[in-house]
CSV table of C-alpha atoms in Angstrom, one decimal:
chain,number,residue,atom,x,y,z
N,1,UNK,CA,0.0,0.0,0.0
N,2,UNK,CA,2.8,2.2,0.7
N,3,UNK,CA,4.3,1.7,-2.0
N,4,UNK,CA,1.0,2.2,-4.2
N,5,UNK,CA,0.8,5.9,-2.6
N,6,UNK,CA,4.2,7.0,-3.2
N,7,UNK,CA,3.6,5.9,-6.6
N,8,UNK,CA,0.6,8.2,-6.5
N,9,UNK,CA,2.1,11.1,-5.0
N,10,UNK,CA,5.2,11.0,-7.4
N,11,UNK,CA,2.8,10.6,-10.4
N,12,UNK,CA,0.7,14.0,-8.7
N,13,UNK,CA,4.2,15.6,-8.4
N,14,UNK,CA,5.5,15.2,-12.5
N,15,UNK,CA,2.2,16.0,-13.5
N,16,UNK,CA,2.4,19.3,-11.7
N,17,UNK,CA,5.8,19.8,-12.9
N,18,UNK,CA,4.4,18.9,-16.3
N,19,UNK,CA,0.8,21.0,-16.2
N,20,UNK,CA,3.6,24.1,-14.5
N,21,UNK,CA,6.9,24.3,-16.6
N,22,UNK,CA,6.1,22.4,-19.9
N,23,UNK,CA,5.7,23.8,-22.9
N,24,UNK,CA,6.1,27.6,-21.8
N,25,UNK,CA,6.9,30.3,-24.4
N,26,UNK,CA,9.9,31.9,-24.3
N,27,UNK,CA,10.0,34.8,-22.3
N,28,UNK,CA,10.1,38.3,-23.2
N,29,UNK,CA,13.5,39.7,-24.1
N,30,UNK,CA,14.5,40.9,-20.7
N,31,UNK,CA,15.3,44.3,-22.4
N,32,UNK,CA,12.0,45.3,-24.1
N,33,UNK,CA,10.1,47.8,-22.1
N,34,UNK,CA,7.3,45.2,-22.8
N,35,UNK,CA,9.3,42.6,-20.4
N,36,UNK,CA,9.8,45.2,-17.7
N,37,UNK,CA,6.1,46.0,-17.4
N,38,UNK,CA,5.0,42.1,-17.1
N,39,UNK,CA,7.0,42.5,-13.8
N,40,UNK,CA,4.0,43.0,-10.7
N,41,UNK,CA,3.5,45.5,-8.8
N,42,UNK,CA,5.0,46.5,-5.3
N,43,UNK,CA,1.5,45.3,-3.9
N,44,UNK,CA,0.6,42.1,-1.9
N,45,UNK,CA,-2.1,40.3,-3.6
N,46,UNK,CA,-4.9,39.0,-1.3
N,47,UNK,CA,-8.9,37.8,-1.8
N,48,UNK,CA,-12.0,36.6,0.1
N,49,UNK,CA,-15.0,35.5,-1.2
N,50,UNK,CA,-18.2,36.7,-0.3
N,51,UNK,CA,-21.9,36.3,-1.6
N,52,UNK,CA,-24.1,39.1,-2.5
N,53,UNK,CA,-27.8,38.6,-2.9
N,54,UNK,CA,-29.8,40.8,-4.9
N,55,UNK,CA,-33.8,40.7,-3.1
N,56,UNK,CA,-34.9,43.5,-5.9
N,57,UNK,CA,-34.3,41.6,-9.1
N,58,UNK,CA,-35.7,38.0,-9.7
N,59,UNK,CA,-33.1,35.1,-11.7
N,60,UNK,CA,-35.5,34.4,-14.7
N,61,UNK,CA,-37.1,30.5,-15.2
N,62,UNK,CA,-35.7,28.8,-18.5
N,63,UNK,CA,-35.6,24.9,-18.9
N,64,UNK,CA,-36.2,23.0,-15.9
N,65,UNK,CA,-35.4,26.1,-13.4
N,66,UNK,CA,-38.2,27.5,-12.0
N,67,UNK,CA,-36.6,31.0,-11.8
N,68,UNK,CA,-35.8,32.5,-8.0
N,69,UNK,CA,-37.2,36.2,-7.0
N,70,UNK,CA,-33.2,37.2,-5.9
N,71,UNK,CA,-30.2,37.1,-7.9
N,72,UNK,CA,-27.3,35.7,-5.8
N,73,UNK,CA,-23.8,36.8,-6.5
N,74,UNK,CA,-20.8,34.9,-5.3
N,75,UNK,CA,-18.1,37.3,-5.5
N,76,UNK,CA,-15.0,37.2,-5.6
N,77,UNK,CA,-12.4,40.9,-4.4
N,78,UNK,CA,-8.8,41.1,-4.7
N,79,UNK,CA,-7.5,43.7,-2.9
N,80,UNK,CA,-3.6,45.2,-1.9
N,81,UNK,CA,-3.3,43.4,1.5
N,82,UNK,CA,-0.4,46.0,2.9
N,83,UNK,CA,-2.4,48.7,1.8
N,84,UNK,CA,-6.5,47.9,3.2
N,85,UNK,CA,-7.0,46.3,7.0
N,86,UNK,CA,-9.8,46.0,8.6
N,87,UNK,CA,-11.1,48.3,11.3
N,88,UNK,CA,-8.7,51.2,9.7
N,89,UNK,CA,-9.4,53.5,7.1
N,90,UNK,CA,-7.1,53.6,3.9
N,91,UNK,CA,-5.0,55.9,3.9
N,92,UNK,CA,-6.5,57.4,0.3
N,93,UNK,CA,-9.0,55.6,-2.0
N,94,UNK,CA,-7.9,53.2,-4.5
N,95,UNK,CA,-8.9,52.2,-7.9
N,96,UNK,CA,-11.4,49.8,-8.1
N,97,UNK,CA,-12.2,47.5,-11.5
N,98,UNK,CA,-15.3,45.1,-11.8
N,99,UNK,CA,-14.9,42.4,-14.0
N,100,UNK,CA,-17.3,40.6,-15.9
N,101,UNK,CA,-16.5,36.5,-16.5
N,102,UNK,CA,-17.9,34.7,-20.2
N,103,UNK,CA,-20.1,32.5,-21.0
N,104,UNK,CA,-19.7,28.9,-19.3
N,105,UNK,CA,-16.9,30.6,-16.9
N,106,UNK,CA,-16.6,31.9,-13.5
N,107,UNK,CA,-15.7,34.6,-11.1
N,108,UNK,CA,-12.3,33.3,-11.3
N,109,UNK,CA,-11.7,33.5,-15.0
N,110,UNK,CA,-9.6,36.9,-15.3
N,111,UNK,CA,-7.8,35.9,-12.1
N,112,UNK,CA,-4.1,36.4,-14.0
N,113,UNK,CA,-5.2,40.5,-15.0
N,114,UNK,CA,-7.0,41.0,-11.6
N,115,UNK,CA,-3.5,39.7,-9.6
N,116,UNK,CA,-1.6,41.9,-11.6
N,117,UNK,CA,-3.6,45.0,-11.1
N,118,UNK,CA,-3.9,44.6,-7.7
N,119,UNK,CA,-0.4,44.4,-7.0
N,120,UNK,CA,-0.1,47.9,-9.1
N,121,UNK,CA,-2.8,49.0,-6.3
N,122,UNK,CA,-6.1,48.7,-7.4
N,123,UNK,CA,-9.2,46.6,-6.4
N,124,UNK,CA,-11.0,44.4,-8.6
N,125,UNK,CA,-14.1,42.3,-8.1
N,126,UNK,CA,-16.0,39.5,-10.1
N,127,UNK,CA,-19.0,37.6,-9.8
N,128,UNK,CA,-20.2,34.3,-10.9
N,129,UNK,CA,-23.1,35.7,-12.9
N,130,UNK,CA,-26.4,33.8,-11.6
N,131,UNK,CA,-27.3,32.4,-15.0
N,132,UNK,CA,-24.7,32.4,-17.1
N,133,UNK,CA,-21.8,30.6,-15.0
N,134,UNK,CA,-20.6,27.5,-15.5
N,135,UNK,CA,-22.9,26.1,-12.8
N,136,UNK,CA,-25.5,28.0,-13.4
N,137,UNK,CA,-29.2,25.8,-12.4
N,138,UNK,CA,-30.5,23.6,-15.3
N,139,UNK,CA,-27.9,24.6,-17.7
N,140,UNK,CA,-26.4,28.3,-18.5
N,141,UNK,CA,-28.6,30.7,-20.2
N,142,UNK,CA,-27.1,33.6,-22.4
N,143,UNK,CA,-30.4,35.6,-22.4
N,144,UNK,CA,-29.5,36.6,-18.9
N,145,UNK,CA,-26.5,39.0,-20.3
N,146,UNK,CA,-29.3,41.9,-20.5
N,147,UNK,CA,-29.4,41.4,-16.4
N,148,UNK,CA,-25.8,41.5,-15.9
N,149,UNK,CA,-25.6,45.3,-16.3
N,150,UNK,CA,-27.8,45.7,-13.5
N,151,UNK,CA,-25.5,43.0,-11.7
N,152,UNK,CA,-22.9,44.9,-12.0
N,153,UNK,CA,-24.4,48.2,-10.5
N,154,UNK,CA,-25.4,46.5,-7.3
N,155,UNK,CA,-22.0,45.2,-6.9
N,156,UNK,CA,-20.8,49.3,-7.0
N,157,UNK,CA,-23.5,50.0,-4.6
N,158,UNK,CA,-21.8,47.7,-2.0
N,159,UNK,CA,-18.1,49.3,-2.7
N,160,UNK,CA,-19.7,53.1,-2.2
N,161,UNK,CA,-21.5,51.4,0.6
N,162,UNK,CA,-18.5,49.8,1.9
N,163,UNK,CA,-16.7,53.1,1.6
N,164,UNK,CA,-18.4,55.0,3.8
N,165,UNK,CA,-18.7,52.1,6.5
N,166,UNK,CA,-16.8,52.9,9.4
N,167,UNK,CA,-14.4,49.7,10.3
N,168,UNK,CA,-15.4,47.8,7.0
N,169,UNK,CA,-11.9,47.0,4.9
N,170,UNK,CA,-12.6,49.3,2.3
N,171,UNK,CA,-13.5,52.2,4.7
N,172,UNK,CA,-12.0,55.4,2.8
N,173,UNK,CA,-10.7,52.8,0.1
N,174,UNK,CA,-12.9,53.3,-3.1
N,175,UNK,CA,-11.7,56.2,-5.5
N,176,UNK,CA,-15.1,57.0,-7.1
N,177,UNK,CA,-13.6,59.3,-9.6
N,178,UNK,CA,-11.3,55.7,-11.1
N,179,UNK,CA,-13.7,53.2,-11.6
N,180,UNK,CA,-13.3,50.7,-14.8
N,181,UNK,CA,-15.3,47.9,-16.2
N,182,UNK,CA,-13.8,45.0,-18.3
N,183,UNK,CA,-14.8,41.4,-19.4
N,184,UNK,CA,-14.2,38.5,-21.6
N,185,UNK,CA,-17.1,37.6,-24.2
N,186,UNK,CA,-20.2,37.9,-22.9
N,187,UNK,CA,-18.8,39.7,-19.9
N,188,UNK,CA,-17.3,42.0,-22.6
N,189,UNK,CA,-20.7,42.4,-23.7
N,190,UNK,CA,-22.0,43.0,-20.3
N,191,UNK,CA,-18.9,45.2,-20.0
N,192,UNK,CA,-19.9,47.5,-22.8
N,193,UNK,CA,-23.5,47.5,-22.3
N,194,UNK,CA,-22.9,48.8,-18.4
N,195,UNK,CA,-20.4,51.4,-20.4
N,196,UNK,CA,-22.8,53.0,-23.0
N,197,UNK,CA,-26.1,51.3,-22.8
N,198,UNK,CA,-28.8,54.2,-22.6
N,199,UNK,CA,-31.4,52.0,-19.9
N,200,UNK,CA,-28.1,50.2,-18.4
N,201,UNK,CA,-25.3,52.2,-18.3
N,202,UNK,CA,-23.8,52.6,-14.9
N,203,UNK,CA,-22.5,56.3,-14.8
N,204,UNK,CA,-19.7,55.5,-12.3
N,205,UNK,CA,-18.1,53.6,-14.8
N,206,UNK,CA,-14.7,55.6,-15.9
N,207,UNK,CA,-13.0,53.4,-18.6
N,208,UNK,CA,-14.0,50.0,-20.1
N,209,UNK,CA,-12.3,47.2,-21.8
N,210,UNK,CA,-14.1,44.2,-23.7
N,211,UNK,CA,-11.8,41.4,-24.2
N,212,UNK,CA,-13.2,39.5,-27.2
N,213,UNK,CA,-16.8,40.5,-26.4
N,214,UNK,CA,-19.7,40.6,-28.9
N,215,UNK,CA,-20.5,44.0,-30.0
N,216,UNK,CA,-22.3,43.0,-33.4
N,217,UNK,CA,-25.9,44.6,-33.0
N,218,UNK,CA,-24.3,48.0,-31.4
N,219,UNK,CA,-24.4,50.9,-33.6
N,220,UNK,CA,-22.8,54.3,-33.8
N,221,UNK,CA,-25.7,55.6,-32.0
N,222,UNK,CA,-25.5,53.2,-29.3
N,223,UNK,CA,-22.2,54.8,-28.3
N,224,UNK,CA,-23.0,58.4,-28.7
N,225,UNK,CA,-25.2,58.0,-25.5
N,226,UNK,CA,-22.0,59.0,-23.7
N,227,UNK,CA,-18.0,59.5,-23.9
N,228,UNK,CA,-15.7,57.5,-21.9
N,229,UNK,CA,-12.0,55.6,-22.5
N,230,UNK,CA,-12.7,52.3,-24.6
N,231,UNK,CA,-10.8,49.7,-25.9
N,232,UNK,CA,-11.8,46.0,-27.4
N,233,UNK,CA,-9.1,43.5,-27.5
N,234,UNK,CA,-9.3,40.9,-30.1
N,235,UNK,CA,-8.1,38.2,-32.1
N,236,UNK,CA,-8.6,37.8,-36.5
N,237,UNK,CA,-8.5,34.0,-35.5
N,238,UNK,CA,-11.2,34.0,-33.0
N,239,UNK,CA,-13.6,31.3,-33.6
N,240,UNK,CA,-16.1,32.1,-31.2
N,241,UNK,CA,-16.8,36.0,-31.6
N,242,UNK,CA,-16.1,37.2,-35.3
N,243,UNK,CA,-13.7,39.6,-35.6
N,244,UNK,CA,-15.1,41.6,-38.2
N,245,UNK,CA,-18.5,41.7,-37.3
N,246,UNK,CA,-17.4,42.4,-33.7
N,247,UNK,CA,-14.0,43.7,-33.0
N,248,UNK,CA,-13.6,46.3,-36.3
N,249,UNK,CA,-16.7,48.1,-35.4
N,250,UNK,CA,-14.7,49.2,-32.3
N,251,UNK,CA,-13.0,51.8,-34.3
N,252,UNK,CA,-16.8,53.3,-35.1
N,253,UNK,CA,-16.3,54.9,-31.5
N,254,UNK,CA,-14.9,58.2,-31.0
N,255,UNK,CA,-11.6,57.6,-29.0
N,256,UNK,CA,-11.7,54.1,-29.2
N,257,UNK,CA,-8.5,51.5,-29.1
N,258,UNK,CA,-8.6,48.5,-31.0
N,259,UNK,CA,-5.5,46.4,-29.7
N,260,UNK,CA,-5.6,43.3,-32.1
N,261,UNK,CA,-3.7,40.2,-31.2
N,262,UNK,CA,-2.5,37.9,-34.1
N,263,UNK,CA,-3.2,34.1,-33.7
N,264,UNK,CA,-4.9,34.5,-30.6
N,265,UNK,CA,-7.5,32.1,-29.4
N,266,UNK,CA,-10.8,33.0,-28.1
N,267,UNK,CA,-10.7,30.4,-25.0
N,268,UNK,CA,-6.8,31.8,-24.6
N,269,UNK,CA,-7.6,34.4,-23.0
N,270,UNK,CA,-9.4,33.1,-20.1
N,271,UNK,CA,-7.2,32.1,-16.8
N,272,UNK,CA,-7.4,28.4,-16.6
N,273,UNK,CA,-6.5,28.0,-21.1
N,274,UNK,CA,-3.1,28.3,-19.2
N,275,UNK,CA,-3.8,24.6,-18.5
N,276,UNK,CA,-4.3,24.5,-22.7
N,277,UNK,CA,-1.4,25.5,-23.7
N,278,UNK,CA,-0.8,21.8,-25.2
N,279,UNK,CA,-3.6,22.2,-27.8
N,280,UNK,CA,-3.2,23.1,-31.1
N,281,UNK,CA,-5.7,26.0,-30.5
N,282,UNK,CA,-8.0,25.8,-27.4
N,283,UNK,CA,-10.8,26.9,-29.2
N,284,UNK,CA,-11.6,23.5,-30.3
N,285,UNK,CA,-12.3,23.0,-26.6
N,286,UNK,CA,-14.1,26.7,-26.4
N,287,UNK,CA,-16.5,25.8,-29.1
N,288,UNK,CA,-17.2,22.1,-28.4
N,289,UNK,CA,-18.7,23.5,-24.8
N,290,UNK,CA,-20.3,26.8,-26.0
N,291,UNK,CA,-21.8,25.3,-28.8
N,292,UNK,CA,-23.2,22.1,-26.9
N,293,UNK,CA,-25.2,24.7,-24.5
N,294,UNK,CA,-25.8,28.3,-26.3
N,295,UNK,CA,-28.8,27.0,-28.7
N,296,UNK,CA,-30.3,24.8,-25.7
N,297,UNK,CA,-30.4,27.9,-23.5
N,298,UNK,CA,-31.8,31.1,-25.7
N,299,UNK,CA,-34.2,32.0,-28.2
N,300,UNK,CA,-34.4,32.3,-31.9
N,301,UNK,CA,-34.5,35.9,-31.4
N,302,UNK,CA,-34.2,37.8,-27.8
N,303,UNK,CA,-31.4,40.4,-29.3
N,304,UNK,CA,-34.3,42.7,-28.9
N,305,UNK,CA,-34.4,42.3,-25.6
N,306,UNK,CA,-30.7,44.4,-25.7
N,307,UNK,CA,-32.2,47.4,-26.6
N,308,UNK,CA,-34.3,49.0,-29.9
N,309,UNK,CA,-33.0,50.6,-33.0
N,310,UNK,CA,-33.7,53.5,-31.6
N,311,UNK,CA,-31.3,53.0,-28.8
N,312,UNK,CA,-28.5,52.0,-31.0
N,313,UNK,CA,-29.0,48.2,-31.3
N,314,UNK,CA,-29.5,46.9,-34.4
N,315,UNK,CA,-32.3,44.0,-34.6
N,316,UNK,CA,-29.7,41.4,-36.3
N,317,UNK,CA,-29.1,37.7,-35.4
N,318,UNK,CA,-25.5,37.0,-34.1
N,319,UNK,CA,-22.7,35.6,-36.9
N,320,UNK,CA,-22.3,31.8,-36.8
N,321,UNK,CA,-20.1,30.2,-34.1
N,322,UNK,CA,-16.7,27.8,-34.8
N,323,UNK,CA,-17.1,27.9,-38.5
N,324,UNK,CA,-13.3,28.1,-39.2
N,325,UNK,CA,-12.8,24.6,-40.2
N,326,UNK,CA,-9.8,23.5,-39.7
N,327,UNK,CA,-9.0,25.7,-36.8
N,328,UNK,CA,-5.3,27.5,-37.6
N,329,UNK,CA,-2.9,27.1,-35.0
N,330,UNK,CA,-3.7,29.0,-31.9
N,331,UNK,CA,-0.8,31.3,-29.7
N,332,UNK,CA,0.9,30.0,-26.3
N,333,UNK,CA,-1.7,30.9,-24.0
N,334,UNK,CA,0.7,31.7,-21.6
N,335,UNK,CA,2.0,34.4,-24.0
N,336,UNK,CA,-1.4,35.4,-24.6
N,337,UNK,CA,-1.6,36.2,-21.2
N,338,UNK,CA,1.0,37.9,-21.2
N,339,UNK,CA,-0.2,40.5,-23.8
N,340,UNK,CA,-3.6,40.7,-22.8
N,341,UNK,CA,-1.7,41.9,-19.6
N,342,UNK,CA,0.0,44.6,-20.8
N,343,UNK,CA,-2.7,46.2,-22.9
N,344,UNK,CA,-4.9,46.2,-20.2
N,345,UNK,CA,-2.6,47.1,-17.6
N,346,UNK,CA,-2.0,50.1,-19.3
N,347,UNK,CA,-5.0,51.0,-20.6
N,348,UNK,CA,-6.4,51.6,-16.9
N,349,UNK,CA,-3.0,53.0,-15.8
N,350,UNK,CA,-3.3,55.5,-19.0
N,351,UNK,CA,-6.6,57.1,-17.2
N,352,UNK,CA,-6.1,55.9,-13.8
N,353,UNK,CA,-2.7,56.7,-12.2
N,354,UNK,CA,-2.3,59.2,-9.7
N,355,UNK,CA,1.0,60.7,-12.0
N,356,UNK,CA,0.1,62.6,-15.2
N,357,UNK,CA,3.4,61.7,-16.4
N,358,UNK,CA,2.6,58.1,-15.4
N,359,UNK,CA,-0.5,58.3,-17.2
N,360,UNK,CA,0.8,59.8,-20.8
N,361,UNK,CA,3.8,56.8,-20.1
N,362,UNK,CA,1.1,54.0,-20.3
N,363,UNK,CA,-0.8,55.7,-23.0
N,364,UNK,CA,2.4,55.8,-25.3
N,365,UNK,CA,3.4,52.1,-24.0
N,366,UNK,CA,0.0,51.0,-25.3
N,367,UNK,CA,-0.1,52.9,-28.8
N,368,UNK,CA,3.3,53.1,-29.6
N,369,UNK,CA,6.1,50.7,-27.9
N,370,UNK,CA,4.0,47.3,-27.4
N,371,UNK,CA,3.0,47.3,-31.4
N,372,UNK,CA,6.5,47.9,-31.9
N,373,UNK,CA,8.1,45.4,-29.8
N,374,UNK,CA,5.7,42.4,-30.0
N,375,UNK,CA,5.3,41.5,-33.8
N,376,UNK,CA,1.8,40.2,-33.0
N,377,UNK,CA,0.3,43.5,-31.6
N,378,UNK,CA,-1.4,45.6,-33.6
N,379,UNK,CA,-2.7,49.0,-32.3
N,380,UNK,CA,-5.3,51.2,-34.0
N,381,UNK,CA,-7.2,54.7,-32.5
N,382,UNK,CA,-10.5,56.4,-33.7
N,383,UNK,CA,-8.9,60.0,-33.2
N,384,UNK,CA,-11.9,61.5,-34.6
């Protein structure tokens, strides 16, 4: 028997080893500015979870679940553990991001861009979204994105809450002036929407950024319901979200950044494809999932439950899913990660750091150096 368990363990140990050091890109030329800035922050990194519940808004029935008359929210916070304590105000408010997990995923699936932000000094929270989670009851249902707006405003309403509660760890310790939104997929859609959505639109939101996120049936109107700092990231190889009908629109908006990432996968840029990186492209896994559940779990046509034409949303169906056949080979994820890091690290710290300097720094890192360092970066601005 002993000998049966130390079999065991040592198989558990190379198979770490294996899922940890294998097949990892090469690193970053440790003299590219690009390298320098995938370094963290001076922050500690720490999180609890907690679970929100929502008595004002109902979870809507669809297949065998009979609906609920709350939405509950298990959320995750990271937050700089040298800087926040509990039972003593912050010494000045923070940043504070909310981000917004895709379809089939979880609070946890940004995990790699919220760690790294935090240690620069920010707060960020995410939520397992009630119906659209990976566990969400019967099966998860992609009509709920339209809620998830509304999810997201009740989660601000506990940080400005939380704020002003004397002895609560964020006492003193939300900047209401630097608050950002950003999401993969749907959560990018639910990102955008809480940005610009006439009906949904939380105003407190500063700066947003959809990674990969539908945008299809938004129009130029949609986004001249208000100005803030946007940026999609995407990929011309994504097989879940077209890039054409999704990600090139971006540049319809006034201000807008469209960082585009060459041979990136869709499923790449969530936190556990690190665990993919021995695919040939981990959308093959992406779709076989989404696809298996999306046309069980909405409608032949609720996009006009988004909005109207005459709020900007264009009454259209969404472009076909995983019709790249075969699949070209996908980027590392790891070094997927590590880009989608630095263009949304420095996206937020382009609006967000307390140092003007710091701020026209990031701006010029994210337009100008990371294109020209990393040959599968491609930057383009509306400056109209």
């Amino acid at each position: 028997m002993k000998r049966v368990l130390l079999v065991i363990v040592a198989l558990l140990v190379v198979t770490g080893l294996v899922l940890t050091f294998a097949k990892r890109p090469e690193p970053l030329d440790p003299a590219l500015e690009s390298a320098k800035r995938l370094h963290d922050g001076p922050h500690t990194v720490a999180y609890y979870d907690v679970t929100l519940t929502d008595t004002t808004r109902p979870s809507q029935a669809h297949g065998n679940f009979e609906g609920s008359d709350s939405r509950e929210l298990k959320t995750r916070i990271w937050y700089p553990s040298d800087l926040l304590r509990e039972g003593r105000p912050a010494a000045k408010p923070l940043p504070l991001l909310i981000y917004s997990h895709g379809f089939m995923s979880m609070r946890t699936g940004g995990a790699y861009l919220a760690e790294h932000m935090v240690s620069k000094g920010y707060i960020v929270a995410a939520m397992d979204y009630p119906l659209t989670n990976y566990s969400a009851p019967d099966q998860p249902y992609v009509v709920d994105v339209v809620n998830q707006p509304g999810d997201v405003s009740f989660l601000l309403d506990h940080f400005t809450s939380w704020h002003r509660d004397q002895g609560n760890l964020f006492e003193g310790a939300v900047d209401e002036t630097r608050i950002g939104a950003f999401g993969l997929s749907l959560g990018g859609m639910t990102t955008t929407m809480a940005a610009f959505h006439p009906r949904f639109r939380d105003p407190r939101i500063d700066a947003a950024v959809s990674i990969a996120g539908p945008s299809f049936p938004f129009t130029e109107l949609f986004y001249s319901h208000r100005q803030l700092p946007y940026m999609m990231i995407a990929s011309p190889i994504d097989a879940l979200v077209d890039y054409r009908a999704n990600a090139l629109p971006t540049l319809l908006v006034p201000g807008a950044i469209l960082v585009t990432i060459e041979d990136a996968s869709h499923t790449g840029f969530a936190d556990m494809a690190k665990m993919l990186r021995f695919m040939r492209n981990p959308d093959k896994l992406g779709c076989d999932q989404v696809k298996s559940n999306i046309d069980a779990s909405s409608e032949d046509t609720w996009y006009h439950l988004i909005g109207t034409p005459e709020e900007g949303v264009a009454a259209i169906d969404a472009p076909p899913l995983c019709e790249m056949d075969p699949l070209p080979v996908g980027m590392n994820p790891v070094r997927q990660h590590w880009l989608n890091q630095l263009a949304v690290s420095s996206f937020f710290e382009s609006h967000f750091a307390e140092d003007p300097a710091v701020r026209r720094g990031n701006r010029d890192f994210l337009l100008n150096t990371l294109p020209r360092e990393i040959a599968e970066v491609r930057v383009d601005v509306n400056n109209n």
